[in-house]
Every structure is written in structure tokens, then in C-alpha cells.
Amino acid sequence: MNLCFTSPTEGPMKLIRRPAQATPIRQFARPTTLGLVTLLWQFHAMAAVGWNVDAPMADPRAQHAGALLDDGSVAVFNGVNRLGFVATGERYSGGSWSSIGGSGIAGNVTEAVTLGTGHVLVRSDGSTNARLYDPVANTWLPAGTQSASRSLPSMTLLANGKVLVAGGSNLNTAELYDPETRTWTATGSMSVVHRAHGAVLLRDGRVLVASGFNAGGEVPVAELYDPVAGTWSLAAAPLVPRHYASLTLLADGRALLAGGFTAGGVTTHAEIYDPVANTWTATGALNFPRNGAMGSPLAHATVLSSGLVLMAGGSDIARNTQPIAELYDPATGNWSPAGSMGTARENGTANLLPNGDVLLTGGFSSNPSLTFYSAVDRYVPAVPPGPAAVTNALPLLQRAGAALILNGTGFTGGTGTSTPQLQLQRAENGAISLWAPASHTATSFTSPPLGTLPAGLYMARLIVDGVPSEGRLVRFTDPVGTPAGIPGNAQVTVSWAPPLDNGGNPPDSYTVTSNAGPGCSVAAPATSCTVTGLVNGTPYTFTVRAQHPNGLGPVSLTSAAVTPTAVAGPGPTPVPGLSPFGVALTALMAAALAVLSRRGLAKR
């Protein structure tokens, strides 16, 4: 169910369109990423497996958006409650909430995606204006104007760092947001109108859109978006058309479509899409009918670090909310109960934290009366017994395609003989990849080269004897091109090419460092600067790093040696020389003048 929206199978529920008055929230100093992740891990270690009540938000809200930020905190944006639209946001960190101010937009349903810059792109139904939340400055920025107002579209972070917004309202159109230019451009249109549909980025970089509803009822169509061509093609049709369902990428690359509202009411049906075979296959049914489950229709269910899928919340056809959560096991195709939440709800949000817990925020229930919640529950998943590896902090921005190196303790388990695996999980779509070590010891791990990964925020964990470490948040970006230098007098002008692929995270500036210390800096888009104060006759090498909005990029390769040289200044003007003939003629003229002088003729 979606409040304030009329679907073909549900009547509308009207709310007063009046801005909500936000309750003041205590501000706090934002901790470092390491400190925050440590706090989250300590909470995880102290909490019981299953559901735990966490600190509530200041404002009740439902149909809001949630996003994991680069420092491991979670932000929630906008929503609705009894007062109408909620146009403010809050940020969860270390067990408490703080205000992030007003977004400047409001609507029935809000979507959000964390960009490569660390900013969060936020859009709401009923507005063509999008906004950017800057978590470092805790401020809001404009994010351009969409071509159309869309109600219940999908919003997907692509592998190239752009964002695809597709469908919604009575539209089959789609558009792309470019974080480098902060502009929106049209892309290919879908074959039919989809709204309240599922959408997920597949491993091959395509986007799967499944079902939804439109003026004709449930949409019996799935489509695939190719970001390279900017076009859509039909995929195999889902077995059961539905809307307000959950579409989730599994660890093996298939996609799980579960629950939702069908022509026959709220369903327990689930099915799996295989992108290689282009087929849908029925899988185990949910134990309880659900629509408006956590993360749905706004996002997806939550893929845990174990690869299990957590489905929580939602309601049945009578609008009774379901307190019991469920876990889907892709290996068996079955669902099992996962305990009861502290507050049964629908249309809240669920976000996976770096420590593996799931944070559930807000939502509403209709029975026995319409109630909106500020309540927050945290799900702590069970893990095998045994010690977890402890990994040291990592720089956020890592070199794309290179090996990832982790240091810490306990990498070979309690017996000292176990082999660790690196797990990378993309926050936006939950995609999981596992990497055996190229080399490892009890205190270090080096992966093989990681190759090309989709742009996004990743949680890097070490799995030892099935026990995951806390996740370290990383992004992958190319370094700047290998610099080159032109020598001058006690100086060298250094130039370079910008990163070939920045994952939607363009540099703000560049810093040049020499092997002897002196360097220079310049704001982007400039790609050269002059290092002064060098010693003539001494060879120097140089490296360059890009400063991105959310951190320093990887170091470039080292330049060839360049030697500054003094430039010779202008000397005295030389006297023109005479040819041998000129010398002889000059001598003859001098002799003639001497003769004339003796005869006295030279004085006349």
C-alpha cells in the first residue's frame, strides 16, 4: 500500500498537504569513519541475535528514503506522516539521530541514491526538482531539473556512476542524472508504462525492470535497459505480474521477485529471474503475504553478508502489518522465520550497515488506526561460532582494477591454518563477490587484481571460517594519468590527464608531489601546474593525486626524471668580423692615407 496514491486495486488514502514541523534534534560532532564503524561493531557485538530496539527518529515518517553514507552512517529523507509531507531528514550515527535540515522538496514517496561523490541524490513524487545532500558539509545543493514529475518511478545507480530514473506516473520514459555535470538527459523509453515496479542493476551492467502497474492494471512485462546503447529490450515476462513487490539481486547474479500486490490481492508468490537464460522460475513462497515490505516499493529486500535475503514488514490484503520477518536461502529456495520486529510496519526503509546488521526505520500501520512510526529496529544476523578477523581502516578511495590489501589480525582463524576470503558487497544493490587471496598471512591479505567493478560504495569484509569481519567502506576510482614534466630555470611544469574512469566522482583539485618534497596544487579542471624552488642540474620525479569531494584518490604512476636547467642570458653584442679580402682592402686604404698624409694632401 502507498498512501495518497490511487492504484487500480486500492482506494486512495488522503492526507493533509501541510508541511510537518520537525522536532529539534540534538546535534553531535560527526565521528571519523573508523570511529563510527567501531561504534557500530561494538553495538553489533553487544546486541542479541535477532531483533533489537534502537534509538527512535525524532519525526515519525513513512514512504521515506534511506541511504548508507561514505562514513557508515545512515541518512533518511522526507516521507509522510499525519501532518502531511515531511520535508526534513535525519542522520543515524553511533546510536543517535541528528537533523540534516530540509531538503527543499517534498512528496508522497521519496527515493535516494548515494553517488560516487558521497553526495546523496534525492527526489520526491510531485516535484521535478532534485536535490543533493552533502554529508560532509551537512548542507543541501540543487541537483538540476527532471524532464517530468514522476510518481513511483524506479531509481538505479548504474555501473558508470550515473543514475537511471524510469517510469512512474503514466510515463514510459526514462532519464539519466550525471553527477559530473549535475544535469538530467533523456534516454530510451520503455515499451510500456511501469510504476511501483521493481528495478535492479544486474551483474552485466544492465537494469532489470519488472512488472508494476499502470492504467491497464498489473503490468505483465519485464524490460532490460542497456546503458551503453541507451535502449530497452523486452525480457521474459514474469510469472505473476505485481506491484509493490521486492526485486533483489542474489549473490549468484539472479534476481528474486517476491510478494507484492497482484490482481488477486497481496501474494506470497516468489520467482527468480535468470539473466543468462532469460527465464523466470517459481521458487519457495513467502510464509506471509506482504506488500510494502521494508525497502519495497522504494528499493529491495536486504541481502545479508551471508547471501541470505531478509524480508521484513509489509501488510496483507486487510492492511494488517506483519511483525514476523523472513529469510530466503537461495541454496534451498525456501523461506524461514526470522523473528518478530519490535514494531510491525509497512513502507519503511531498511539499510544494511557495515557491521552486517540491518537498520529498519519508520513506516506506518493501518489497523486498528492509521499510525506513523519513528521507531527503529535493528536486525542482528546469526553467524557461525568463532573469532572474527579484525581489519585495519582503509582509505575510502582505492585504485580501480588493482589488488586490495588489508592488514589486521586473526586472518587465519583460531587454529592459524584457515584461508580467508575477501567479500565485496555493493551497498546500492547488495551484489556480492568473493575473492580468494593472492597471498595472505595471519595479519595481511592481498587479493588478486579486482578488474572492473561497477561504480558504488562497497563493504570489504574478510570471511574466515564463515565468520565475517566488520565491513570497511571503499570506492574504486582510476588514478590520474602518468605525469610528464617540462624543465625550466629552477622549476618544472608538470601536466597529466584526468582519471579515465572516476566512477561518477570527478576531482575537485590535484596535488603534485616531487621526490624531493616541493610540489604544487591546482583546482580542476586544470591539469598542469609548475613546481618551483628546485635545484638546477638535479633530476626530479613527480606523482599526482586527485582530491575528490569525498577523499584523496590513488597516487599516479611516477613520471620520468626531469632536470631543471638554467637558461643562458644575453651577452655583449659581438663585433662583425672581416673577410680576408676585407682585411687586405683595409690595409691598402690605410697605406694610401699614410702617403697622402706625408704629402699634405690629406689636410685639404
PDB file of N, CA and C in Angstrom, residues 191-261:
ATOM      1  N   SER A 191       8.890  -0.005 -23.244  1.00  0.00           N
ATOM      2  CA  SER A 191       7.821  -0.344 -24.189  1.00  0.00           C
ATOM      3  C   SER A 191       6.447   0.003 -23.646  1.00  0.00           C
ATOM      4  N   VAL A 192       6.295  -0.022 -22.312  1.00  0.00           N
ATOM      5  CA  VAL A 192       5.006   0.274 -21.680  1.00  0.00           C
ATOM      6  C   VAL A 192       5.249   1.105 -20.428  1.00  0.00           C
ATOM      7  N   VAL A 193       4.169   1.628 -19.880  1.00  0.00           N
ATOM      8  CA  VAL A 193       4.234   2.374 -18.624  1.00  0.00           C
ATOM      9  C   VAL A 193       4.415   1.401 -17.461  1.00  0.00           C
ATOM     10  N   HIS A 194       5.377   1.697 -16.594  1.00  0.00           N
ATOM     11  CA  HIS A 194       5.559   0.953 -15.341  1.00  0.00           C
ATOM     12  C   HIS A 194       5.548   1.969 -14.198  1.00  0.00           C
ATOM     13  N   ARG A 195       4.836   1.675 -13.132  1.00  0.00           N
ATOM     14  CA  ARG A 195       5.018   2.425 -11.889  1.00  0.00           C
ATOM     15  C   ARG A 195       4.850   1.466 -10.717  1.00  0.00           C
ATOM     16  N   ALA A 196       5.488   1.833  -9.588  1.00  0.00           N
ATOM     17  CA  ALA A 196       5.561   0.931  -8.426  1.00  0.00           C
ATOM     18  C   ALA A 196       6.124  -0.421  -8.841  1.00  0.00           C
ATOM     19  N   HIS A 197       7.074  -0.393  -9.758  1.00  0.00           N
ATOM     20  CA  HIS A 197       7.709  -1.603 -10.275  1.00  0.00           C
ATOM     21  C   HIS A 197       9.011  -1.868  -9.531  1.00  0.00           C
ATOM     22  N   GLY A 198       9.605  -3.022  -9.785  1.00  0.00           N
ATOM     23  CA  GLY A 198      10.923  -3.324  -9.255  1.00  0.00           C
ATOM     24  C   GLY A 198      11.985  -2.999 -10.284  1.00  0.00           C
ATOM     25  N   ALA A 199      13.170  -2.621  -9.817  1.00  0.00           N
ATOM     26  CA  ALA A 199      14.300  -2.362 -10.713  1.00  0.00           C
ATOM     27  C   ALA A 199      15.581  -2.695  -9.970  1.00  0.00           C
ATOM     28  N   VAL A 200      16.521  -3.337 -10.670  1.00  0.00           N
ATOM     29  CA  VAL A 200      17.785  -3.687 -10.030  1.00  0.00           C
ATOM     30  C   VAL A 200      18.881  -3.755 -11.085  1.00  0.00           C
ATOM     31  N   LEU A 201      20.083  -3.329 -10.708  1.00  0.00           N
ATOM     32  CA  LEU A 201      21.249  -3.432 -11.581  1.00  0.00           C
ATOM     33  C   LEU A 201      21.770  -4.859 -11.552  1.00  0.00           C
ATOM     34  N   LEU A 202      21.866  -5.481 -12.729  1.00  0.00           N
ATOM     35  CA  LEU A 202      22.390  -6.834 -12.840  1.00  0.00           C
ATOM     36  C   LEU A 202      23.908  -6.807 -12.920  1.00  0.00           C
ATOM     37  N   ARG A 203      24.511  -7.986 -12.807  1.00  0.00           N
ATOM     38  CA  ARG A 203      25.970  -8.073 -12.817  1.00  0.00           C
ATOM     39  C   ARG A 203      26.584  -7.616 -14.131  1.00  0.00           C
ATOM     40  N   ASP A 204      25.852  -7.783 -15.230  1.00  0.00           N
ATOM     41  CA  ASP A 204      26.413  -7.411 -16.529  1.00  0.00           C
ATOM     42  C   ASP A 204      26.227  -5.933 -16.851  1.00  0.00           C
ATOM     43  N   GLY A 205      25.703  -5.152 -15.909  1.00  0.00           N
ATOM     44  CA  GLY A 205      25.545  -3.716 -16.093  1.00  0.00           C
ATOM     45  C   GLY A 205      24.193  -3.296 -16.623  1.00  0.00           C
ATOM     46  N   ARG A 206      23.356  -4.257 -17.043  1.00  0.00           N
ATOM     47  CA  ARG A 206      22.007  -3.919 -17.478  1.00  0.00           C
ATOM     48  C   ARG A 206      21.097  -3.724 -16.262  1.00  0.00           C
ATOM     49  N   VAL A 207      19.983  -3.051 -16.481  1.00  0.00           N
ATOM     50  CA  VAL A 207      18.995  -2.838 -15.426  1.00  0.00           C
ATOM     51  C   VAL A 207      17.741  -3.623 -15.773  1.00  0.00           C
ATOM     52  N   LEU A 208      17.299  -4.453 -14.828  1.00  0.00           N
ATOM     53  CA  LEU A 208      16.058  -5.208 -14.983  1.00  0.00           C
ATOM     54  C   LEU A 208      14.918  -4.437 -14.333  1.00  0.00           C
ATOM     55  N   VAL A 209      13.882  -4.148 -15.097  1.00  0.00           N
ATOM     56  CA  VAL A 209      12.639  -3.569 -14.584  1.00  0.00           C
ATOM     57  C   VAL A 209      11.556  -4.629 -14.709  1.00  0.00           C
ATOM     58  N   ALA A 210      10.826  -4.877 -13.622  1.00  0.00           N
ATOM     59  CA  ALA A 210       9.841  -5.957 -13.619  1.00  0.00           C
ATOM     60  C   ALA A 210       8.485  -5.463 -13.149  1.00  0.00           C
ATOM     61  N   SER A 211       7.489  -5.684 -13.968  1.00  0.00           N
ATOM     62  CA  SER A 211       6.078  -5.563 -13.637  1.00  0.00           C
ATOM     63  C   SER A 211       5.709  -4.154 -13.190  1.00  0.00           C
ATOM     64  N   GLY A 212       5.042  -3.985 -12.027  1.00  0.00           N
ATOM     65  CA  GLY A 212       4.444  -2.716 -11.647  1.00  0.00           C
ATOM     66  C   GLY A 212       2.999  -2.666 -12.105  1.00  0.00           C
ATOM     67  N   PHE A 213       2.417  -1.457 -12.096  1.00  0.00           N
ATOM     68  CA  PHE A 213       1.057  -1.329 -12.603  1.00  0.00           C
ATOM     69  C   PHE A 213       0.943  -0.050 -13.426  1.00  0.00           C
ATOM     70  N   ASN A 214      -0.121   0.021 -14.221  1.00  0.00           N
ATOM     71  CA  ASN A 214      -0.442   1.223 -14.981  1.00  0.00           C
ATOM     72  C   ASN A 214      -1.960   1.282 -15.148  1.00  0.00           C
ATOM     73  N   ALA A 215      -2.437   2.099 -16.054  1.00  0.00           N
ATOM     74  CA  ALA A 215      -3.882   2.267 -16.209  1.00  0.00           C
ATOM     75  C   ALA A 215      -4.575   0.972 -16.601  1.00  0.00           C
ATOM     76  N   GLY A 216      -3.838   0.031 -17.164  1.00  0.00           N
ATOM     77  CA  GLY A 216      -4.425  -1.243 -17.554  1.00  0.00           C
ATOM     78  C   GLY A 216      -4.370  -2.299 -16.477  1.00  0.00           C
ATOM     79  N   GLY A 217      -3.848  -1.966 -15.307  1.00  0.00           N
ATOM     80  CA  GLY A 217      -3.726  -2.936 -14.220  1.00  0.00           C
ATOM     81  C   GLY A 217      -2.290  -3.387 -14.038  1.00  0.00           C
ATOM     82  N   GLU A 218      -2.117  -4.614 -13.542  1.00  0.00           N
ATOM     83  CA  GLU A 218      -0.776  -5.142 -13.324  1.00  0.00           C
ATOM     84  C   GLU A 218      -0.054  -5.297 -14.674  1.00  0.00           C
ATOM     85  N   VAL A 219       1.223  -4.938 -14.706  1.00  0.00           N
ATOM     86  CA  VAL A 219       1.985  -4.955 -15.959  1.00  0.00           C
ATOM     87  C   VAL A 219       2.651  -6.321 -16.116  1.00  0.00           C
ATOM     88  N   PRO A 220       2.279  -7.100 -17.138  1.00  0.00           N
ATOM     89  CA  PRO A 220       2.850  -8.440 -17.313  1.00  0.00           C
ATOM     90  C   PRO A 220       4.136  -8.416 -18.127  1.00  0.00           C
ATOM     91  N   VAL A 221       4.967  -7.409 -17.894  1.00  0.00           N
ATOM     92  CA  VAL A 221       6.136  -7.172 -18.747  1.00  0.00           C
ATOM     93  C   VAL A 221       7.361  -6.927 -17.878  1.00  0.00           C
ATOM     94  N   ALA A 222       8.501  -7.475 -18.308  1.00  0.00           N
ATOM     95  CA  ALA A 222       9.805  -7.121 -17.750  1.00  0.00           C
ATOM     96  C   ALA A 222      10.665  -6.583 -18.888  1.00  0.00           C
ATOM     97  N   GLU A 223      11.534  -5.624 -18.577  1.00  0.00           N
ATOM     98  CA  GLU A 223      12.356  -4.996 -19.606  1.00  0.00           C
ATOM     99  C   GLU A 223      13.786  -4.854 -19.099  1.00  0.00           C
ATOM    100  N   LEU A 224      14.720  -4.776 -20.045  1.00  0.00           N
ATOM    101  CA  LEU A 224      16.142  -4.650 -19.736  1.00  0.00           C
ATOM    102  C   LEU A 224      16.688  -3.381 -20.372  1.00  0.00           C
ATOM    103  N   TYR A 225      17.381  -2.574 -19.560  1.00  0.00           N
ATOM    104  CA  TYR A 225      18.000  -1.341 -20.056  1.00  0.00           C
ATOM    105  C   TYR A 225      19.484  -1.565 -20.275  1.00  0.00           C
ATOM    106  N   ASP A 226      19.961  -1.221 -21.468  1.00  0.00           N
ATOM    107  CA  ASP A 226      21.375  -1.307 -21.819  1.00  0.00           C
ATOM    108  C   ASP A 226      21.967   0.095 -21.730  1.00  0.00           C
ATOM    109  N   PRO A 227      22.784   0.391 -20.713  1.00  0.00           N
ATOM    110  CA  PRO A 227      23.296   1.756 -20.552  1.00  0.00           C
ATOM    111  C   PRO A 227      24.291   2.168 -21.628  1.00  0.00           C
ATOM    112  N   VAL A 228      24.918   1.213 -22.287  1.00  0.00           N
ATOM    113  CA  VAL A 228      25.859   1.557 -23.361  1.00  0.00           C
ATOM    114  C   VAL A 228      25.093   2.069 -24.575  1.00  0.00           C
ATOM    115  N   ALA A 229      24.042   1.356 -24.952  1.00  0.00           N
ATOM    116  CA  ALA A 229      23.238   1.762 -26.106  1.00  0.00           C
ATOM    117  C   ALA A 229      22.162   2.778 -25.740  1.00  0.00           C
ATOM    118  N   GLY A 230      21.809   2.848 -24.449  1.00  0.00           N
ATOM    119  CA  GLY A 230      20.735   3.747 -24.037  1.00  0.00           C
ATOM    120  C   GLY A 230      19.367   3.288 -24.500  1.00  0.00           C
ATOM    121  N   THR A 231      19.191   1.969 -24.630  1.00  0.00           N
ATOM    122  CA  THR A 231      17.938   1.422 -25.157  1.00  0.00           C
ATOM    123  C   THR A 231      17.402   0.324 -24.251  1.00  0.00           C
ATOM    124  N   TRP A 232      16.108   0.016 -24.434  1.00  0.00           N
ATOM    125  CA  TRP A 232      15.421  -1.029 -23.689  1.00  0.00           C
ATOM    126  C   TRP A 232      15.076  -2.189 -24.616  1.00  0.00           C
ATOM    127  N   SER A 233      15.053  -3.384 -24.060  1.00  0.00           N
ATOM    128  CA  SER A 233      14.592  -4.562 -24.787  1.00  0.00           C
ATOM    129  C   SER A 233      13.715  -5.378 -23.851  1.00  0.00           C
ATOM    130  N   LEU A 234      12.818  -6.153 -24.427  1.00  0.00           N
ATOM    131  CA  LEU A 234      11.931  -6.977 -23.613  1.00  0.00           C
ATOM    132  C   LEU A 234      12.687  -8.159 -23.027  1.00  0.00           C
ATOM    133  N   ALA A 235      12.442  -8.425 -21.758  1.00  0.00           N
ATOM    134  CA  ALA A 235      12.907  -9.654 -21.114  1.00  0.00           C
ATOM    135  C   ALA A 235      11.724 -10.618 -21.053  1.00  0.00           C
ATOM    136  N   ALA A 236      11.993 -11.833 -20.640  1.00  0.00           N
ATOM    137  CA  ALA A 236      10.897 -12.780 -20.433  1.00  0.00           C
ATOM    138  C   ALA A 236       9.902 -12.196 -19.431  1.00  0.00           C
ATOM    139  N   ALA A 237       8.635 -12.493 -19.632  1.00  0.00           N
ATOM    140  CA  ALA A 237       7.589 -11.949 -18.772  1.00  0.00           C
ATOM    141  C   ALA A 237       7.584 -12.650 -17.421  1.00  0.00           C
ATOM    142  N   PRO A 238       7.393 -11.917 -16.325  1.00  0.00           N
ATOM    143  CA  PRO A 238       7.296 -12.573 -15.014  1.00  0.00           C
ATOM    144  C   PRO A 238       6.084 -13.495 -14.955  1.00  0.00           C
ATOM    145  N   LEU A 239       6.182 -14.500 -14.102  1.00  0.00           N
ATOM    146  CA  LEU A 239       5.095 -15.474 -13.985  1.00  0.00           C
ATOM    147  C   LEU A 239       3.843 -14.849 -13.390  1.00  0.00           C
ATOM    148  N   VAL A 240       4.032 -13.962 -12.412  1.00  0.00           N
ATOM    149  CA  VAL A 240       2.903 -13.318 -11.736  1.00  0.00           C
ATOM    150  C   VAL A 240       3.126 -11.807 -11.768  1.00  0.00           C
ATOM    151  N   PRO A 241       2.376 -11.065 -12.579  1.00  0.00           N
ATOM    152  CA  PRO A 241       2.505  -9.603 -12.570  1.00  0.00           C
ATOM    153  C   PRO A 241       2.106  -9.047 -11.202  1.00  0.00           C
ATOM    154  N   ARG A 242       2.778  -7.981 -10.780  1.00  0.00           N
ATOM    155  CA  ARG A 242       2.561  -7.463  -9.429  1.00  0.00           C
ATOM    156  C   ARG A 242       3.143  -6.056  -9.306  1.00  0.00           C
ATOM    157  N   HIS A 243       2.722  -5.333  -8.282  1.00  0.00           N
ATOM    158  CA  HIS A 243       3.369  -4.072  -7.928  1.00  0.00           C
ATOM    159  C   HIS A 243       3.587  -4.043  -6.415  1.00  0.00           C
ATOM    160  N   TYR A 244       4.369  -3.067  -5.946  1.00  0.00           N
ATOM    161  CA  TYR A 244       4.783  -3.008  -4.538  1.00  0.00           C
ATOM    162  C   TYR A 244       5.467  -4.300  -4.108  1.00  0.00           C
ATOM    163  N   ALA A 245       6.147  -4.946  -5.022  1.00  0.00           N
ATOM    164  CA  ALA A 245       6.897  -6.161  -4.710  1.00  0.00           C
ATOM    165  C   ALA A 245       8.348  -5.798  -4.434  1.00  0.00           C
ATOM    166  N   SER A 246       9.136  -6.784  -4.065  1.00  0.00           N
ATOM    167  CA  SER A 246      10.556  -6.583  -3.804  1.00  0.00           C
ATOM    168  C   SER A 246      11.357  -7.313  -4.870  1.00  0.00           C
ATOM    169  N   LEU A 247      12.270  -6.594  -5.536  1.00  0.00           N
ATOM    170  CA  LEU A 247      13.145  -7.178  -6.553  1.00  0.00           C
ATOM    171  C   LEU A 247      14.575  -7.043  -6.058  1.00  0.00           C
ATOM    172  N   THR A 248      15.249  -8.175  -5.858  1.00  0.00           N
ATOM    173  CA  THR A 248      16.528  -8.198  -5.160  1.00  0.00           C
ATOM    174  C   THR A 248      17.544  -9.022  -5.934  1.00  0.00           C
ATOM    175  N   LEU A 249      18.759  -8.494  -6.080  1.00  0.00           N
ATOM    176  CA  LEU A 249      19.840  -9.234  -6.734  1.00  0.00           C
ATOM    177  C   LEU A 249      20.434 -10.233  -5.751  1.00  0.00           C
ATOM    178  N   LEU A 250      20.463 -11.505  -6.131  1.00  0.00           N
ATOM    179  CA  LEU A 250      21.054 -12.541  -5.293  1.00  0.00           C
ATOM    180  C   LEU A 250      22.561 -12.603  -5.510  1.00  0.00           C
ATOM    181  N   ALA A 251      23.243 -13.285  -4.593  1.00  0.00           N
ATOM    182  CA  ALA A 251      24.704 -13.365  -4.663  1.00  0.00           C
ATOM    183  C   ALA A 251      25.185 -14.087  -5.912  1.00  0.00           C
ATOM    184  N   ASP A 252      24.349 -14.954  -6.492  1.00  0.00           N
ATOM    185  CA  ASP A 252      24.760 -15.694  -7.688  1.00  0.00           C
ATOM    186  C   ASP A 252      24.422 -14.962  -8.985  1.00  0.00           C
ATOM    187  N   GLY A 253      23.889 -13.738  -8.888  1.00  0.00           N
ATOM    188  CA  GLY A 253      23.604 -12.935 -10.071  1.00  0.00           C
ATOM    189  C   GLY A 253      22.183 -13.015 -10.564  1.00  0.00           C
ATOM    190  N   ARG A 254      21.365 -13.934 -10.007  1.00  0.00           N
ATOM    191  CA  ARG A 254      19.956 -13.981 -10.361  1.00  0.00           C
ATOM    192  C   ARG A 254      19.194 -12.922  -9.557  1.00  0.00           C
ATOM    193  N   ALA A 255      17.927 -12.690  -9.915  1.00  0.00           N
ATOM    194  CA  ALA A 255      17.119 -11.678  -9.238  1.00  0.00           C
ATOM    195  C   ALA A 255      15.861 -12.318  -8.673  1.00  0.00           C
ATOM    196  N   LEU A 256      15.536 -11.976  -7.420  1.00  0.00           N
ATOM    197  CA  LEU A 256      14.393 -12.532  -6.700  1.00  0.00           C
ATOM    198  C   LEU A 256      13.264 -11.508  -6.669  1.00  0.00           C
ATOM    199  N   LEU A 257      12.102 -11.877  -7.197  1.00  0.00           N
ATOM    200  CA  LEU A 257      10.899 -11.050  -7.160  1.00  0.00           C
ATOM    201  C   LEU A 257       9.922 -11.704  -6.191  1.00  0.00           C
ATOM    202  N   ALA A 258       9.552 -10.989  -5.125  1.00  0.00           N
ATOM    203  CA  ALA A 258       8.770 -11.632  -4.062  1.00  0.00           C
ATOM    204  C   ALA A 258       7.685 -10.710  -3.540  1.00  0.00           C
ATOM    205  N   GLY A 259       6.533 -11.326  -3.203  1.00  0.00           N
ATOM    206  CA  GLY A 259       5.444 -10.601  -2.584  1.00  0.00           C
ATOM    207  C   GLY A 259       4.828  -9.582  -3.524  1.00  0.00           C
ATOM    208  N   GLY A 260       4.136  -8.605  -2.935  1.00  0.00           N
ATOM    209  CA  GLY A 260       3.530  -7.544  -3.708  1.00  0.00           C
ATOM    210  C   GLY A 260       2.036  -7.718  -3.882  1.00  0.00           C
ATOM    211  N   PHE A 261       1.466  -6.789  -4.642  1.00  0.00           N
ATOM    212  CA  PHE A 261       0.022  -6.749  -4.870  1.00  0.00           C
ATOM    213  C   PHE A 261      -0.259  -7.243  -6.276  1.00  0.00           C
TER     214      PHE A 261
END
